Tab-separated table of C-alpha atoms in Angstrom:
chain	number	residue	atom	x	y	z
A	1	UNK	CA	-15.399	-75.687	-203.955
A	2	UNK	CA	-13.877	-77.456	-201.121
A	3	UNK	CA	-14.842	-76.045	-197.981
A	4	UNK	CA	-11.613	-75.638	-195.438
A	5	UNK	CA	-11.762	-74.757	-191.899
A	6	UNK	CA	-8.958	-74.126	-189.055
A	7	UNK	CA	-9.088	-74.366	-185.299
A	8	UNK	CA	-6.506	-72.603	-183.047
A	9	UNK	CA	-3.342	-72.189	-184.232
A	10	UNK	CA	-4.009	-72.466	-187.978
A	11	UNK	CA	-6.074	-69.489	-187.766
A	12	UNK	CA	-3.343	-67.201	-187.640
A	13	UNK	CA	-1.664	-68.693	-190.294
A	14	UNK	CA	-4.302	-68.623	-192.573
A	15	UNK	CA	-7.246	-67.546	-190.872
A	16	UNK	CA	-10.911	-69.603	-190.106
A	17	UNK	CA	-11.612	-70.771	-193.280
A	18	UNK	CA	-10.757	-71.065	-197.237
A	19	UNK	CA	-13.205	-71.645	-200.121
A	20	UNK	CA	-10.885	-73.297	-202.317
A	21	UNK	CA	-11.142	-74.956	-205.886
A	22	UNK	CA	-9.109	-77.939	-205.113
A	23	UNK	CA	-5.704	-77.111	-207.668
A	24	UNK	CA	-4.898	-79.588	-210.277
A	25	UNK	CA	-2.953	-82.493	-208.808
A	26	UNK	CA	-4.122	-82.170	-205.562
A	27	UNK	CA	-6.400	-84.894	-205.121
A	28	UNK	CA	-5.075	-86.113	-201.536
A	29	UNK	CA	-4.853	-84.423	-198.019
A	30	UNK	CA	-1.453	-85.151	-197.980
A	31	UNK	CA	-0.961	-83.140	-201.513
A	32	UNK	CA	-3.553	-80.130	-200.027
A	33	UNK	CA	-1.406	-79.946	-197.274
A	34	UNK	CA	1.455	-79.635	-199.480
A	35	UNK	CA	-0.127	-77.228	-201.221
A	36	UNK	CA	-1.013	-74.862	-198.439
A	37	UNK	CA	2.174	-75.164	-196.932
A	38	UNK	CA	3.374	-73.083	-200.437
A	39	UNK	CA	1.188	-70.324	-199.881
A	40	UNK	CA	1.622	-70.055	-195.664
A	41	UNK	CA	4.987	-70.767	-194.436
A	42	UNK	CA	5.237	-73.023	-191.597
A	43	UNK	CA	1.244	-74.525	-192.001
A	44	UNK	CA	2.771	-77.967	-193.224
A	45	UNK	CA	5.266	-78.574	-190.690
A	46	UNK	CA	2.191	-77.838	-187.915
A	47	UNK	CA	0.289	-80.609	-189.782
A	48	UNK	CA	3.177	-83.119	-189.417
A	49	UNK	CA	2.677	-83.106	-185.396
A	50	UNK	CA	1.757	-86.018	-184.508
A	51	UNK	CA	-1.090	-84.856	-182.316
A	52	UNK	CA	-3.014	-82.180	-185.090
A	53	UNK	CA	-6.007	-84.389	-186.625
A	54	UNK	CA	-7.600	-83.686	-190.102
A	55	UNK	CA	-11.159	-84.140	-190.455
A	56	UNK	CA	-13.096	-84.981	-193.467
A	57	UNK	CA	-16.348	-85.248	-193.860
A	58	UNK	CA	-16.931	-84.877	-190.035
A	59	UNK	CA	-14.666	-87.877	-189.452
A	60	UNK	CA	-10.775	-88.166	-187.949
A	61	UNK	CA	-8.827	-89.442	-191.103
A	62	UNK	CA	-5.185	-90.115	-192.146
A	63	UNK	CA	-3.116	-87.848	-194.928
A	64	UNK	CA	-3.948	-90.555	-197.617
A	65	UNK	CA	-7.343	-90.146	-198.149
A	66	UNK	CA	-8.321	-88.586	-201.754
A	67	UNK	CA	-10.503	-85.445	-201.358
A	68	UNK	CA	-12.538	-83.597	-204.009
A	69	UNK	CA	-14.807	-80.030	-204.576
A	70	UNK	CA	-17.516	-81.692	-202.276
A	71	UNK	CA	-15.829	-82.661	-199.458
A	72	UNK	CA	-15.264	-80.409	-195.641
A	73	UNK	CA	-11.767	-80.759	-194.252
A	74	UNK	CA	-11.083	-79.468	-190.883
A	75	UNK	CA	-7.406	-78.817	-189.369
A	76	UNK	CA	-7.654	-79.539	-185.641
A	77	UNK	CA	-4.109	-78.272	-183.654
A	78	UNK	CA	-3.183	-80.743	-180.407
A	79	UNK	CA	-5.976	-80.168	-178.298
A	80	UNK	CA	-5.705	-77.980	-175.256
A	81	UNK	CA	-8.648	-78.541	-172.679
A	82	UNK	CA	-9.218	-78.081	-169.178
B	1	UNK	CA	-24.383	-84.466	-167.419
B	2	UNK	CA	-22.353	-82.389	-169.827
B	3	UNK	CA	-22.309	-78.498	-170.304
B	4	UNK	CA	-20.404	-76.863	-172.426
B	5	UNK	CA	-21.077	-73.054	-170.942
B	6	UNK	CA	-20.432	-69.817	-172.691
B	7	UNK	CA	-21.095	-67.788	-168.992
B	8	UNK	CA	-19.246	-67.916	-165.434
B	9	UNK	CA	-20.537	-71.053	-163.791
B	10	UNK	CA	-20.471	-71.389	-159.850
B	11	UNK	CA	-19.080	-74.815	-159.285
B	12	UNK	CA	-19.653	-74.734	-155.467
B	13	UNK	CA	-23.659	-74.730	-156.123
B	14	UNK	CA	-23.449	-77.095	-159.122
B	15	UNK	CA	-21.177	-79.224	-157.072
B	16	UNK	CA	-23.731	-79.237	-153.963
B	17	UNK	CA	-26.392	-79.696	-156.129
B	18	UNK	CA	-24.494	-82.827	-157.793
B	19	UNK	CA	-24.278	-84.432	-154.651
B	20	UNK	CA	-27.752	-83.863	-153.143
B	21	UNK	CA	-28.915	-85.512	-156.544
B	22	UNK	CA	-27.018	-89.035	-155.879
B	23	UNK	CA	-29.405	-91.686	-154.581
B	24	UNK	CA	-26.692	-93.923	-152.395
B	25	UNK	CA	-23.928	-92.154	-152.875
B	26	UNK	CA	-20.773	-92.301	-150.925
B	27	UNK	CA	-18.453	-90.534	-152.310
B	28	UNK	CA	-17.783	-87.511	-154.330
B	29	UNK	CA	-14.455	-86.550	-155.820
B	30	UNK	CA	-14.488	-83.200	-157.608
B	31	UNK	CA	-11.806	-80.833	-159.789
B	32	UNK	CA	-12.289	-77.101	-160.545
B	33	UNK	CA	-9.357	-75.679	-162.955
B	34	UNK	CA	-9.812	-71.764	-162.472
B	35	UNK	CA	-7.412	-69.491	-165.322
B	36	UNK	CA	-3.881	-68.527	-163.438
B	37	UNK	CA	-2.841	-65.054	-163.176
B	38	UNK	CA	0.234	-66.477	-163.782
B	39	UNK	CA	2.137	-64.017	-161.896
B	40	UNK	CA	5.128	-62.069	-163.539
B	41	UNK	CA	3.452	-62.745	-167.362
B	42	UNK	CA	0.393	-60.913	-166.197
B	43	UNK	CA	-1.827	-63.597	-168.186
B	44	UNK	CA	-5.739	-61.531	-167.995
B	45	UNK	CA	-8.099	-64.051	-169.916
B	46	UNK	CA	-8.010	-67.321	-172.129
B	47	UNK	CA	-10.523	-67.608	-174.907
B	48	UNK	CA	-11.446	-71.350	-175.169
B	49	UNK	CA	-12.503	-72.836	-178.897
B	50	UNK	CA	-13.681	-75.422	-178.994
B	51	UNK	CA	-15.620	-77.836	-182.218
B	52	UNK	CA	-19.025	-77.879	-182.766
B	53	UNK	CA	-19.594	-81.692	-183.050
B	54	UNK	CA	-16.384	-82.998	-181.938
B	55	UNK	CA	-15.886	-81.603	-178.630
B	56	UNK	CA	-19.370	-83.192	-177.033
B	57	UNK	CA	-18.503	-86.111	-178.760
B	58	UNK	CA	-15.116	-86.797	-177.275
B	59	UNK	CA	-16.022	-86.257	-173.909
B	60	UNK	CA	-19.096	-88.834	-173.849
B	61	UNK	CA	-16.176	-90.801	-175.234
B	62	UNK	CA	-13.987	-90.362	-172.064
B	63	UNK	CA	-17.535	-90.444	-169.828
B	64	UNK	CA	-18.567	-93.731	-171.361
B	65	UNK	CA	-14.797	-95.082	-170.716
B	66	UNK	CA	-15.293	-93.589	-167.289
B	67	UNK	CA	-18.412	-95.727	-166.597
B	68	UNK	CA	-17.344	-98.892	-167.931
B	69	UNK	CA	-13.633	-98.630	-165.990
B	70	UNK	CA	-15.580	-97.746	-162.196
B	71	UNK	CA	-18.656	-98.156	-160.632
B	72	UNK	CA	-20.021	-94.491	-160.786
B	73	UNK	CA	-23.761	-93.711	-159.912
B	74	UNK	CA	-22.991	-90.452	-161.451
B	75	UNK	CA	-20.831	-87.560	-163.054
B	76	UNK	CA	-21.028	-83.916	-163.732
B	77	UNK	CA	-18.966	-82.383	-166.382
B	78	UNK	CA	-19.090	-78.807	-167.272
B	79	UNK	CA	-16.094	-76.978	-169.135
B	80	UNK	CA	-16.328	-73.167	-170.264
B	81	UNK	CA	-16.090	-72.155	-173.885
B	82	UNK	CA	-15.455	-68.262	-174.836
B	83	UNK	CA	-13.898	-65.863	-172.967
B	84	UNK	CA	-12.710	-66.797	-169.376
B	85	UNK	CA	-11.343	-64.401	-167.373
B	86	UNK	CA	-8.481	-64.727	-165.000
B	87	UNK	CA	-9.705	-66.006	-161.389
B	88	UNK	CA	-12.750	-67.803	-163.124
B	89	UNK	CA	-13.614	-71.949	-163.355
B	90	UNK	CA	-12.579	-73.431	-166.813
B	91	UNK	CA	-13.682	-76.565	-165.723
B	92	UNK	CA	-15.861	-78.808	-163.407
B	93	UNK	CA	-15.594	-82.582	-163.125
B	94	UNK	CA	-17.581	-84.158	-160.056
B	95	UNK	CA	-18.010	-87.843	-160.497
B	96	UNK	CA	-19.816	-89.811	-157.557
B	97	UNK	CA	-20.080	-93.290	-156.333
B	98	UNK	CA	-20.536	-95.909	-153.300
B	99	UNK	CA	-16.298	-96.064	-152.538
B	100	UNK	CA	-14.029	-93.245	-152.635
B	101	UNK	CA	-11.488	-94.968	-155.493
B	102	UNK	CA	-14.199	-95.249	-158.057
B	103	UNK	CA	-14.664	-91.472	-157.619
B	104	UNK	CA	-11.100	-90.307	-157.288
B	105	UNK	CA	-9.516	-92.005	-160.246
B	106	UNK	CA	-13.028	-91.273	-162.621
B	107	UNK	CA	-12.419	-87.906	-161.440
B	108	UNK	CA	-8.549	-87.917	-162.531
B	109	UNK	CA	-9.192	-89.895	-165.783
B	110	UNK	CA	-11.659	-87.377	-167.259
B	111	UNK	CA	-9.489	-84.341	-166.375
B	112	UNK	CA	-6.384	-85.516	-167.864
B	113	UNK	CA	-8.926	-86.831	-170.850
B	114	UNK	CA	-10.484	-83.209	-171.124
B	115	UNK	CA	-6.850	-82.063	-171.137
B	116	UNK	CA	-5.415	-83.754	-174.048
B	117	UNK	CA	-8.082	-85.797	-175.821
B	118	UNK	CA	-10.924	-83.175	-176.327
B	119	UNK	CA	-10.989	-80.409	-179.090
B	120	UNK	CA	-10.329	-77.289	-177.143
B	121	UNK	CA	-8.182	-74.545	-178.003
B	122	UNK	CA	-6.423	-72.244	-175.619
B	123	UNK	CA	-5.554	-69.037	-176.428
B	124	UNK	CA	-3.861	-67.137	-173.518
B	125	UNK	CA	-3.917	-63.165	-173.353
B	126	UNK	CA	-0.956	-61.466	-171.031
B	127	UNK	CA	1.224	-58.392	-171.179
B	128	UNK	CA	3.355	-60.169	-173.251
B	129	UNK	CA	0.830	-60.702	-176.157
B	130	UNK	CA	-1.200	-63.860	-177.002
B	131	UNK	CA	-0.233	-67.283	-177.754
B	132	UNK	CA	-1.952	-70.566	-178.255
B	133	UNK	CA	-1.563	-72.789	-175.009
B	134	UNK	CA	-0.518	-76.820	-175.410
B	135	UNK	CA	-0.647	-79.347	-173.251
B	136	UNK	CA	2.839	-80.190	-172.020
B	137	UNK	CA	4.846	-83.780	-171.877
B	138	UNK	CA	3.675	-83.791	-167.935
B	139	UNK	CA	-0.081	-83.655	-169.062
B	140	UNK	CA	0.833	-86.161	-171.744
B	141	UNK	CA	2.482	-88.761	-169.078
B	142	UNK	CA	-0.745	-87.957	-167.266
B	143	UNK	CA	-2.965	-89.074	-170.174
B	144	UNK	CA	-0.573	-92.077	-170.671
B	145	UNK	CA	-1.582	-93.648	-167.101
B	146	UNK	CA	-5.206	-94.985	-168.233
B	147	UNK	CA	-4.391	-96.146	-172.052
């Protein structure tokens, strides 16, 4: 099971975290994201700001990257310090 | 040094006790952001999230930029996390050196840095409700000014 977590904003779409067995044919960020954005309207159009950052793995990484069961993906909204 | 605090700091001691820690220094240039009332909207508390690897990480980021852009003898970064209440510091950035310009612009750097570059999350609590705070395009011209 993938382990999923949100920061800020994301958290009221979908709340802090999902334990989810990664679909079939979603094998990329780009097609999780997809994916959510089915299930909770308006999650994939936050994603496509330019300033939220997915993290995988404990690392900042584009939409491309292939993901599996193992893997930790973070959704971090802009960030808002200070 | 960096703090992130889950309690009410008082940045008037930390920032005295900054100072009287500086072997040689100068100058001192200092920022404390406090939480707005924000008058009419009645705004009563922010809760700040923040990420539990990230967030330390990204700031030594901006300190170690810091460092190698100005001569600093030192810096003092602490930033709240939790519940903040309206009146209270968010924030603390004291950075100190031999000339004022090392410390000013250090000083400015980090803050706009801390403002857009580091994973924190403002949530805002009013009369009106709650809503997730974002930096605007002003704070994002400010960023722009050090690359």
């Amino acid at each position: 099971m993938a382990e999923i977590i949100f920061y800020g904003k994301f958290q009221d779409i979908i709340g802090p975290s999902l334990e989810l067995g990664l679909p079939e044919g979603v094998t990329s960020l780009k097609e999780l994201v997809s994916y959510l954005g089915k299930l909770y309207a308006g999650f994939s159009e936050m994603v496509l700001n330019a300033r939220t950052k997915i993290v995988l793995n404990d690392v900042i990484v584009q939409t491309d990257m292939p993901i599996s069961d193992a893997d930790r993906i973070e959704f971090l909204p802009p960030f808002s310090g200070g | 040094m960096i703090t992130l605090s889950a309690e009410a700091f008082d940045p008037y001691r930390l920032l005295r006790e900054f100072t009287e820690g500086v072997d040689g220094v100068g100058a001192v240039a200092s920022f404390t952001g406090l939480v707005r009332g924000e008058g009419d909207v009645g705004v009563s508390a922010l809760i700040l999230e923040h990420h539990s690897t990230l967030t330390r990480g990204a700031i030594e980021e901006a300190v170690q930029k810091a460092r190698r852009q100005w001569d600093l003898l030192d810096l003092r970064i602490v930033h709240r996390i939790g519940r903040v209440e309206v009146g209270e510091p968010i924030v603390l950035v004291a950075t100190a050196a031999k000339h004022r310009r090392d410390a000013f612009e250090s000083c400015d750097m980090l803050m706009d840095f801390l403002k857009t570059d580091v994973p924190f999350w403002k949530k805002e609590f009013s009369q009106q409700g709650e809503r997730w705070v974002e930096p605007g395009a002003k704070d994002h011209h400010d960023r722009s000014r050090w690359s």
